[in-house]
Amino acid sequence: MIDRWTAVRGATTGPVVTYGAIGLCCLLFLIGPVSGLNPSYGTGDTLLTAQTLYFERWGVIPSELLQGSPRALLTPLTALFVHGSWLHLLGNVLFLHVFGAMVEERMGHVEFALFYLGCGYLALLAYAAANAESDHTLVGASGAISGVLGAFLCLFPRTRVTSLYPFLFFLPLRFPAWIVLVFWFVLQWLAEAQSSGSGPGVAYLAHLVGFGIGFLYAWGRHRQAARVKAQAAATEGERQP
C-alpha cells in the first residue's frame, strides 16, 4: 500500500479536480453495467451484451477513431472515465488519489484539469495510431494518470515514496519518487516490448506516452518554479494504473 502524502500547505480549496475525477469514475462505474450492481442491465448473457455495448459506445476503438468521425473523436475523453473491472478502477483511483493532489496544487485547478484531459487524450490517440487496424475497445484513465506520474516525477523527484514489492516479500521500502517512478516506467517499457503484437490487453503504450507527455509538460511549464523542499510521503500500491 502507499503512505499518504503529507498535507500540502497553502491549499484553500483542496484538490477538487483530483477528487472530482475520482468521484466521477467511481459513480459511472457503479451505475454502469460493468459493476454488476445495477439491476436494470439484467444478468447473464443480457448483462454481458450490455457491457459490450457500453464499452463500444464510450471506449476508444482505434480503427474508428482514425476515421475521424465526430463521435469517435470524443471517445478518448469519455474512455477516461470508463473502467473494465473493479481492480482496474481501484488501481487507477489509488494512483490518482496519491499523486494527483500535489500535482494539482502546483499547477492549479484549471491547468491541472486541462493537463489531465490532454495527457489522457493524446495517450489514447497514440495507442490508436500504433494499432490502427484494431477493433478492440480501450477504456480507462491510465494514460491520463500516467501523465500525472510523469509530472510528479519532474516536480517532486525527492518526495519519499513507500511501496510494497511482491518480489521482496511485500516489504515496505521507502525511496525517493524518482527511483520508484523511473522503475515503474521501465516496467511499462518492458511490458510493452513483451506484449507487442500479442493482441488486446493492457495498453502499456498509452502509459508510456502519457508519462512522457506529463513529464515534458511539467518540465517545460514549471521547471522554473521552486521545488517543494518539505519531505512529503506518498504511498503506492503494487497495481499499476
PDB file of C-alpha atoms in Angstrom:
ATOM      1  CA  MET A   1       0.000   0.000   0.000  1.00  0.00           C
ATOM      2  CA  ILE A   2       1.021   3.649  -0.355  1.00  0.00           C
ATOM      3  CA  ASP A   3       1.727   6.020   2.505  1.00  0.00           C
ATOM      4  CA  ARG A   4      -0.495   9.059   2.089  1.00  0.00           C
ATOM      5  CA  TRP A   5       1.345  12.249   1.188  1.00  0.00           C
ATOM      6  CA  THR A   6       1.502  14.839   3.953  1.00  0.00           C
ATOM      7  CA  ALA A   7      -0.859  17.778   3.719  1.00  0.00           C
ATOM      8  CA  VAL A   8       0.118  20.321   1.102  1.00  0.00           C
ATOM      9  CA  ARG A   9       0.275  23.720   2.729  1.00  0.00           C
ATOM     10  CA  GLY A  10      -1.296  26.744   1.147  1.00  0.00           C
ATOM     11  CA  ALA A  11      -4.222  24.939  -0.486  1.00  0.00           C
ATOM     12  CA  THR A  12      -7.521  26.723   0.104  1.00  0.00           C
ATOM     13  CA  THR A  13      -9.995  24.517  -1.694  1.00  0.00           C
ATOM     14  CA  GLY A  14      -8.140  21.232  -1.831  1.00  0.00           C
ATOM     15  CA  PRO A  15      -7.542  19.045  -4.886  1.00  0.00           C
ATOM     16  CA  VAL A  16     -11.078  19.420  -6.216  1.00  0.00           C
ATOM     17  CA  VAL A  17     -10.220  18.256  -9.736  1.00  0.00           C
ATOM     18  CA  THR A  18      -8.460  15.139  -8.483  1.00  0.00           C
ATOM     19  CA  TYR A  19     -11.300  14.215  -6.162  1.00  0.00           C
ATOM     20  CA  GLY A  20     -13.870  15.148  -8.795  1.00  0.00           C
ATOM     21  CA  ALA A  21     -12.266  12.824 -11.356  1.00  0.00           C
ATOM     22  CA  ILE A  22     -12.114  10.021  -8.788  1.00  0.00           C
ATOM     23  CA  GLY A  23     -15.733  10.560  -7.808  1.00  0.00           C
ATOM     24  CA  LEU A  24     -16.927  10.625 -11.413  1.00  0.00           C
ATOM     25  CA  CYS A  25     -15.042   7.446 -12.308  1.00  0.00           C
ATOM     26  CA  CYS A  26     -16.487   5.649  -9.286  1.00  0.00           C
ATOM     27  CA  LEU A  27     -20.024   6.899  -9.888  1.00  0.00           C
ATOM     28  CA  LEU A  28     -20.072   5.918 -13.556  1.00  0.00           C
ATOM     29  CA  PHE A  29     -18.666   2.511 -12.721  1.00  0.00           C
ATOM     30  CA  LEU A  30     -21.243   1.850 -10.011  1.00  0.00           C
ATOM     31  CA  ILE A  31     -24.242   2.825 -12.124  1.00  0.00           C
ATOM     32  CA  GLY A  32     -22.918   1.228 -15.325  1.00  0.00           C
ATOM     33  CA  PRO A  33     -23.190  -2.407 -16.384  1.00  0.00           C
ATOM     34  CA  VAL A  34     -19.621  -3.406 -15.505  1.00  0.00           C
ATOM     35  CA  SER A  35     -20.057  -3.268 -11.728  1.00  0.00           C
ATOM     36  CA  GLY A  36     -22.980  -5.689 -11.864  1.00  0.00           C
ATOM     37  CA  LEU A  37     -24.794  -3.634  -9.224  1.00  0.00           C
ATOM     38  CA  ASN A  38     -27.392  -2.023 -11.492  1.00  0.00           C
ATOM     39  CA  PRO A  39     -30.287  -4.462 -11.937  1.00  0.00           C
ATOM     40  CA  SER A  40     -31.598  -2.596 -14.982  1.00  0.00           C
ATOM     41  CA  TYR A  41     -28.873  -4.221 -17.094  1.00  0.00           C
ATOM     42  CA  GLY A  42     -30.083  -7.725 -16.298  1.00  0.00           C
ATOM     43  CA  THR A  43     -27.927 -10.765 -15.636  1.00  0.00           C
ATOM     44  CA  GLY A  44     -26.089 -13.487 -17.532  1.00  0.00           C
ATOM     45  CA  ASP A  45     -25.849 -13.031 -21.296  1.00  0.00           C
ATOM     46  CA  THR A  46     -28.018  -9.911 -21.156  1.00  0.00           C
ATOM     47  CA  LEU A  47     -25.534  -8.266 -18.807  1.00  0.00           C
ATOM     48  CA  LEU A  48     -22.563  -9.307 -20.944  1.00  0.00           C
ATOM     49  CA  THR A  49     -24.199  -7.816 -24.012  1.00  0.00           C
ATOM     50  CA  ALA A  50     -24.868  -4.577 -22.142  1.00  0.00           C
ATOM     51  CA  GLN A  51     -21.239  -4.411 -21.068  1.00  0.00           C
ATOM     52  CA  THR A  52     -20.015  -4.907 -24.624  1.00  0.00           C
ATOM     53  CA  LEU A  53     -22.302  -2.191 -25.961  1.00  0.00           C
ATOM     54  CA  TYR A  54     -21.253   0.113 -23.120  1.00  0.00           C
ATOM     55  CA  PHE A  55     -17.569  -0.239 -23.966  1.00  0.00           C
ATOM     56  CA  GLU A  56     -18.221   0.215 -27.665  1.00  0.00           C
ATOM     57  CA  ARG A  57     -20.187   3.386 -27.060  1.00  0.00           C
ATOM     58  CA  TRP A  58     -17.854   5.132 -24.630  1.00  0.00           C
ATOM     59  CA  GLY A  59     -14.475   3.484 -25.262  1.00  0.00           C
ATOM     60  CA  VAL A  60     -11.839   4.050 -27.931  1.00  0.00           C
ATOM     61  CA  ILE A  61     -11.901   1.761 -30.966  1.00  0.00           C
ATOM     62  CA  PRO A  62      -8.681   2.583 -32.863  1.00  0.00           C
ATOM     63  CA  SER A  63      -9.981   1.734 -36.327  1.00  0.00           C
ATOM     64  CA  GLU A  64     -12.985   4.020 -35.821  1.00  0.00           C
ATOM     65  CA  LEU A  65     -11.084   6.836 -34.116  1.00  0.00           C
ATOM     66  CA  LEU A  66      -8.674   7.214 -37.003  1.00  0.00           C
ATOM     67  CA  GLN A  67     -11.566   7.566 -39.430  1.00  0.00           C
ATOM     68  CA  GLY A  68     -12.235  10.916 -37.774  1.00  0.00           C
ATOM     69  CA  SER A  69     -15.980  10.851 -37.150  1.00  0.00           C
ATOM     70  CA  PRO A  70     -17.136  13.452 -34.575  1.00  0.00           C
ATOM     71  CA  ARG A  71     -18.427  10.765 -32.210  1.00  0.00           C
ATOM     72  CA  ALA A  72     -15.237   8.727 -32.399  1.00  0.00           C
ATOM     73  CA  LEU A  73     -13.077  11.826 -31.813  1.00  0.00           C
ATOM     74  CA  LEU A  74     -14.772  12.315 -28.440  1.00  0.00           C
ATOM     75  CA  THR A  75     -14.153   8.771 -27.224  1.00  0.00           C
ATOM     76  CA  PRO A  76     -10.593   9.406 -25.917  1.00  0.00           C
ATOM     77  CA  LEU A  77     -12.236  11.759 -23.421  1.00  0.00           C
ATOM     78  CA  THR A  78     -15.189   9.579 -22.471  1.00  0.00           C
ATOM     79  CA  ALA A  79     -12.960   6.494 -22.191  1.00  0.00           C
ATOM     80  CA  LEU A  80     -11.010   8.203 -19.386  1.00  0.00           C
ATOM     81  CA  PHE A  81     -13.985   7.745 -17.066  1.00  0.00           C
ATOM     82  CA  VAL A  82     -14.869   4.155 -18.002  1.00  0.00           C
ATOM     83  CA  HIS A  83     -13.207   1.115 -16.422  1.00  0.00           C
ATOM     84  CA  GLY A  84     -13.310  -2.560 -17.221  1.00  0.00           C
ATOM     85  CA  SER A  85     -13.318  -4.115 -13.752  1.00  0.00           C
ATOM     86  CA  TRP A  86     -13.202  -3.393 -10.041  1.00  0.00           C
ATOM     87  CA  LEU A  87      -9.429  -3.900  -9.947  1.00  0.00           C
ATOM     88  CA  HIS A  88      -8.955  -1.635 -12.965  1.00  0.00           C
ATOM     89  CA  LEU A  89     -10.954   1.108 -11.259  1.00  0.00           C
ATOM     90  CA  LEU A  90      -9.365   0.747  -7.817  1.00  0.00           C
ATOM     91  CA  GLY A  91      -5.827   0.668  -9.186  1.00  0.00           C
ATOM     92  CA  ASN A  92      -6.362   3.852 -11.169  1.00  0.00           C
ATOM     93  CA  VAL A  93      -8.118   5.873  -8.487  1.00  0.00           C
ATOM     94  CA  LEU A  94      -5.491   4.862  -5.935  1.00  0.00           C
ATOM     95  CA  PHE A  95      -2.700   6.277  -8.074  1.00  0.00           C
ATOM     96  CA  LEU A  96      -4.680   9.413  -8.874  1.00  0.00           C
ATOM     97  CA  HIS A  97      -5.560   9.950  -5.214  1.00  0.00           C
ATOM     98  CA  VAL A  98      -1.952   9.674  -4.083  1.00  0.00           C
ATOM     99  CA  PHE A  99      -0.108  11.535  -6.823  1.00  0.00           C
ATOM    100  CA  GLY A 100      -2.744  13.824  -8.298  1.00  0.00           C
ATOM    101  CA  ALA A 101      -3.316  16.175  -5.382  1.00  0.00           C
ATOM    102  CA  MET A 102       0.250  17.507  -5.197  1.00  0.00           C
ATOM    103  CA  VAL A 103       0.465  17.999  -8.953  1.00  0.00           C
ATOM    104  CA  GLU A 104      -2.876  19.808  -8.935  1.00  0.00           C
ATOM    105  CA  GLU A 105      -1.687  22.048  -6.102  1.00  0.00           C
ATOM    106  CA  ARG A 106       1.382  23.025  -8.105  1.00  0.00           C
ATOM    107  CA  MET A 107      -0.457  23.594 -11.398  1.00  0.00           C
ATOM    108  CA  GLY A 108      -3.736  24.998 -10.152  1.00  0.00           C
ATOM    109  CA  HIS A 109      -7.196  23.575 -10.716  1.00  0.00           C
ATOM    110  CA  VAL A 110      -7.935  24.732 -14.263  1.00  0.00           C
ATOM    111  CA  GLU A 111      -4.494  23.946 -15.654  1.00  0.00           C
ATOM    112  CA  PHE A 112      -4.463  20.548 -13.973  1.00  0.00           C
ATOM    113  CA  ALA A 113      -7.887  19.664 -15.399  1.00  0.00           C
ATOM    114  CA  LEU A 114      -6.757  20.558 -18.932  1.00  0.00           C
ATOM    115  CA  PHE A 115      -3.445  18.786 -18.366  1.00  0.00           C
ATOM    116  CA  TYR A 116      -5.187  15.621 -17.166  1.00  0.00           C
ATOM    117  CA  LEU A 117      -7.592  15.503 -20.095  1.00  0.00           C
ATOM    118  CA  GLY A 118      -4.883  16.408 -22.588  1.00  0.00           C
ATOM    119  CA  CYS A 119      -2.496  13.694 -21.413  1.00  0.00           C
ATOM    120  CA  GLY A 120      -5.256  11.115 -21.485  1.00  0.00           C
ATOM    121  CA  TYR A 121      -6.460  12.109 -24.935  1.00  0.00           C
ATOM    122  CA  LEU A 122      -3.007  12.139 -26.515  1.00  0.00           C
ATOM    123  CA  ALA A 123      -2.016   8.865 -24.854  1.00  0.00           C
ATOM    124  CA  LEU A 124      -5.079   7.081 -26.218  1.00  0.00           C
ATOM    125  CA  LEU A 125      -4.650   8.723 -29.615  1.00  0.00           C
ATOM    126  CA  ALA A 126      -1.049   7.487 -29.777  1.00  0.00           C
ATOM    127  CA  TYR A 127      -2.168   3.974 -28.860  1.00  0.00           C
ATOM    128  CA  ALA A 128      -4.836   4.088 -31.572  1.00  0.00           C
ATOM    129  CA  ALA A 129      -2.317   5.289 -34.156  1.00  0.00           C
ATOM    130  CA  ALA A 130       0.003   2.418 -33.300  1.00  0.00           C
ATOM    131  CA  ASN A 131      -2.877  -0.080 -33.518  1.00  0.00           C
ATOM    132  CA  ALA A 132      -4.764   1.461 -36.419  1.00  0.00           C
ATOM    133  CA  GLU A 133      -6.405  -1.764 -37.582  1.00  0.00           C
ATOM    134  CA  SER A 134      -7.601  -2.850 -34.155  1.00  0.00           C
ATOM    135  CA  ASP A 135     -11.303  -3.207 -33.401  1.00  0.00           C
ATOM    136  CA  HIS A 136     -10.716  -3.874 -29.704  1.00  0.00           C
ATOM    137  CA  THR A 137     -12.120  -1.311 -27.297  1.00  0.00           C
ATOM    138  CA  LEU A 138      -9.816   0.630 -24.977  1.00  0.00           C
ATOM    139  CA  VAL A 139     -11.089   2.198 -21.743  1.00  0.00           C
ATOM    140  CA  GLY A 140      -9.598   3.599 -18.563  1.00  0.00           C
ATOM    141  CA  ALA A 141      -7.823   6.622 -17.129  1.00  0.00           C
ATOM    142  CA  SER A 142      -4.370   5.023 -17.310  1.00  0.00           C
ATOM    143  CA  GLY A 143      -2.971   7.399 -19.928  1.00  0.00           C
ATOM    144  CA  ALA A 144      -4.064  10.482 -18.001  1.00  0.00           C
ATOM    145  CA  ILE A 145      -2.853   9.120 -14.667  1.00  0.00           C
ATOM    146  CA  SER A 146       0.476   8.164 -16.230  1.00  0.00           C
ATOM    147  CA  GLY A 147       0.754  11.811 -17.250  1.00  0.00           C
ATOM    148  CA  VAL A 148       0.236  12.769 -13.605  1.00  0.00           C
ATOM    149  CA  LEU A 149       3.024  10.364 -12.607  1.00  0.00           C
ATOM    150  CA  GLY A 150       5.351  11.926 -15.168  1.00  0.00           C
ATOM    151  CA  ALA A 151       4.592  15.402 -13.852  1.00  0.00           C
ATOM    152  CA  PHE A 152       5.069  14.199 -10.272  1.00  0.00           C
ATOM    153  CA  LEU A 153       8.497  12.847 -11.164  1.00  0.00           C
ATOM    154  CA  CYS A 154       9.502  16.203 -12.640  1.00  0.00           C
ATOM    155  CA  LEU A 155       8.054  18.376  -9.870  1.00  0.00           C
ATOM    156  CA  PHE A 156       8.650  16.266  -6.755  1.00  0.00           C
ATOM    157  CA  PRO A 157      11.567  13.902  -7.517  1.00  0.00           C
ATOM    158  CA  ARG A 158      12.812  13.756  -3.923  1.00  0.00           C
ATOM    159  CA  THR A 159       9.470  13.098  -2.261  1.00  0.00           C
ATOM    160  CA  ARG A 160       9.706   9.884  -0.274  1.00  0.00           C
ATOM    161  CA  VAL A 161       7.506   7.072  -1.586  1.00  0.00           C
ATOM    162  CA  THR A 162       6.777   3.896   0.346  1.00  0.00           C
ATOM    163  CA  SER A 163       5.936   0.884  -1.798  1.00  0.00           C
ATOM    164  CA  LEU A 164       5.331  -2.818  -1.363  1.00  0.00           C
ATOM    165  CA  TYR A 165       7.278  -5.034  -3.754  1.00  0.00           C
ATOM    166  CA  PRO A 166       5.984  -8.610  -4.137  1.00  0.00           C
ATOM    167  CA  PHE A 167       9.371  -9.898  -5.301  1.00  0.00           C
ATOM    168  CA  LEU A 168      10.800  -8.654  -1.966  1.00  0.00           C
ATOM    169  CA  PHE A 169       8.115 -10.422   0.077  1.00  0.00           C
ATOM    170  CA  PHE A 170       5.993  -7.247   0.252  1.00  0.00           C
ATOM    171  CA  LEU A 171       8.469  -5.454   2.474  1.00  0.00           C
ATOM    172  CA  PRO A 172       7.564  -1.736   2.779  1.00  0.00           C
ATOM    173  CA  LEU A 173      10.528   0.182   1.414  1.00  0.00           C
ATOM    174  CA  ARG A 174      10.954   3.950   1.153  1.00  0.00           C
ATOM    175  CA  PHE A 175      12.645   5.534  -1.840  1.00  0.00           C
ATOM    176  CA  PRO A 176      12.687   8.961  -3.474  1.00  0.00           C
ATOM    177  CA  ALA A 177       9.935   9.347  -6.064  1.00  0.00           C
ATOM    178  CA  TRP A 178      12.431   9.443  -8.911  1.00  0.00           C
ATOM    179  CA  ILE A 179      13.555   5.890  -8.142  1.00  0.00           C
ATOM    180  CA  VAL A 180      10.033   4.485  -7.811  1.00  0.00           C
ATOM    181  CA  LEU A 181       8.621   6.228 -10.880  1.00  0.00           C
ATOM    182  CA  VAL A 182      11.611   5.523 -13.120  1.00  0.00           C
ATOM    183  CA  PHE A 183      11.312   1.879 -12.044  1.00  0.00           C
ATOM    184  CA  TRP A 184       7.602   1.969 -12.890  1.00  0.00           C
ATOM    185  CA  PHE A 185       8.392   3.478 -16.309  1.00  0.00           C
ATOM    186  CA  VAL A 186      10.945   0.768 -17.060  1.00  0.00           C
ATOM    187  CA  LEU A 187       8.414  -1.919 -16.139  1.00  0.00           C
ATOM    188  CA  GLN A 188       5.916  -0.386 -18.571  1.00  0.00           C
ATOM    189  CA  TRP A 189       8.571  -0.275 -21.279  1.00  0.00           C
ATOM    190  CA  LEU A 190       9.486  -3.918 -20.792  1.00  0.00           C
ATOM    191  CA  ALA A 191       5.847  -4.963 -20.652  1.00  0.00           C
ATOM    192  CA  GLU A 192       5.124  -3.102 -23.887  1.00  0.00           C
ATOM    193  CA  ALA A 193       8.056  -4.835 -25.583  1.00  0.00           C
ATOM    194  CA  GLN A 194       6.761  -8.211 -24.415  1.00  0.00           C
ATOM    195  CA  SER A 195       3.176  -7.540 -25.467  1.00  0.00           C
ATOM    196  CA  SER A 196       3.799  -6.029 -28.914  1.00  0.00           C
ATOM    197  CA  GLY A 197       1.676  -7.771 -31.485  1.00  0.00           C
ATOM    198  CA  SER A 198       0.079 -10.080 -28.927  1.00  0.00           C
ATOM    199  CA  GLY A 199      -3.448  -8.727 -29.281  1.00  0.00           C
ATOM    200  CA  PRO A 200      -5.688  -6.980 -26.732  1.00  0.00           C
ATOM    201  CA  GLY A 201      -4.527  -6.453 -23.177  1.00  0.00           C
ATOM    202  CA  VAL A 202      -3.095  -3.663 -21.047  1.00  0.00           C
ATOM    203  CA  ALA A 203      -2.336  -0.554 -23.107  1.00  0.00           C
ATOM    204  CA  TYR A 204       1.258  -0.124 -21.946  1.00  0.00           C
ATOM    205  CA  LEU A 205       2.000   2.173 -24.881  1.00  0.00           C
ATOM    206  CA  ALA A 206      -0.636   4.609 -23.596  1.00  0.00           C
ATOM    207  CA  HIS A 207       1.083   4.522 -20.196  1.00  0.00           C
ATOM    208  CA  LEU A 208       4.449   5.352 -21.748  1.00  0.00           C
ATOM    209  CA  VAL A 209       3.107   8.146 -23.927  1.00  0.00           C
ATOM    210  CA  GLY A 210       1.089   9.674 -21.095  1.00  0.00           C
ATOM    211  CA  PHE A 211       4.064   9.541 -18.742  1.00  0.00           C
ATOM    212  CA  GLY A 212       6.359  11.176 -21.293  1.00  0.00           C
ATOM    213  CA  ILE A 213       3.888  13.932 -22.105  1.00  0.00           C
ATOM    214  CA  GLY A 214       3.290  14.634 -18.427  1.00  0.00           C
ATOM    215  CA  PHE A 215       6.985  14.842 -17.641  1.00  0.00           C
ATOM    216  CA  LEU A 216       7.814  17.066 -20.615  1.00  0.00           C
ATOM    217  CA  TYR A 217       4.888  19.393 -19.942  1.00  0.00           C
ATOM    218  CA  ALA A 218       5.826  19.834 -16.284  1.00  0.00           C
ATOM    219  CA  TRP A 219       9.476  20.352 -17.224  1.00  0.00           C
ATOM    220  CA  GLY A 220       8.686  22.945 -19.869  1.00  0.00           C
ATOM    221  CA  ARG A 221       5.977  24.780 -17.955  1.00  0.00           C
ATOM    222  CA  HIS A 222       7.033  24.524 -14.318  1.00  0.00           C
ATOM    223  CA  ARG A 223      10.767  23.815 -14.223  1.00  0.00           C
ATOM    224  CA  GLN A 224      11.479  27.384 -13.133  1.00  0.00           C
ATOM    225  CA  ALA A 225       9.183  27.118 -10.127  1.00  0.00           C
ATOM    226  CA  ALA A 226      10.690  26.465  -6.732  1.00  0.00           C
ATOM    227  CA  ARG A 227      10.825  22.780  -5.862  1.00  0.00           C
ATOM    228  CA  VAL A 228       8.925  21.605  -2.818  1.00  0.00           C
ATOM    229  CA  LYS A 229      11.547  21.061  -0.140  1.00  0.00           C
ATOM    230  CA  ALA A 230       9.380  19.578   2.548  1.00  0.00           C
ATOM    231  CA  GLN A 231       9.622  15.819   2.783  1.00  0.00           C
ATOM    232  CA  ALA A 232       6.161  14.655   1.779  1.00  0.00           C
ATOM    233  CA  ALA A 233       5.286  10.991   1.961  1.00  0.00           C
ATOM    234  CA  ALA A 234       3.322   9.166  -0.701  1.00  0.00           C
ATOM    235  CA  THR A 235       2.485   5.528  -0.962  1.00  0.00           C
ATOM    236  CA  GLU A 236       1.915   3.391  -3.950  1.00  0.00           C
ATOM    237  CA  GLY A 237       0.251   0.048  -4.278  1.00  0.00           C
ATOM    238  CA  GLU A 238       1.666  -2.656  -6.438  1.00  0.00           C
ATOM    239  CA  ARG A 239      -1.117  -2.379  -9.022  1.00  0.00           C
ATOM    240  CA  GLN A 240      -0.242  -0.208 -11.990  1.00  0.00           C
ATOM    241  CA  PRO A 241      -2.588   2.402 -13.395  1.00  0.00           C
TER     242      PRO A 241
END
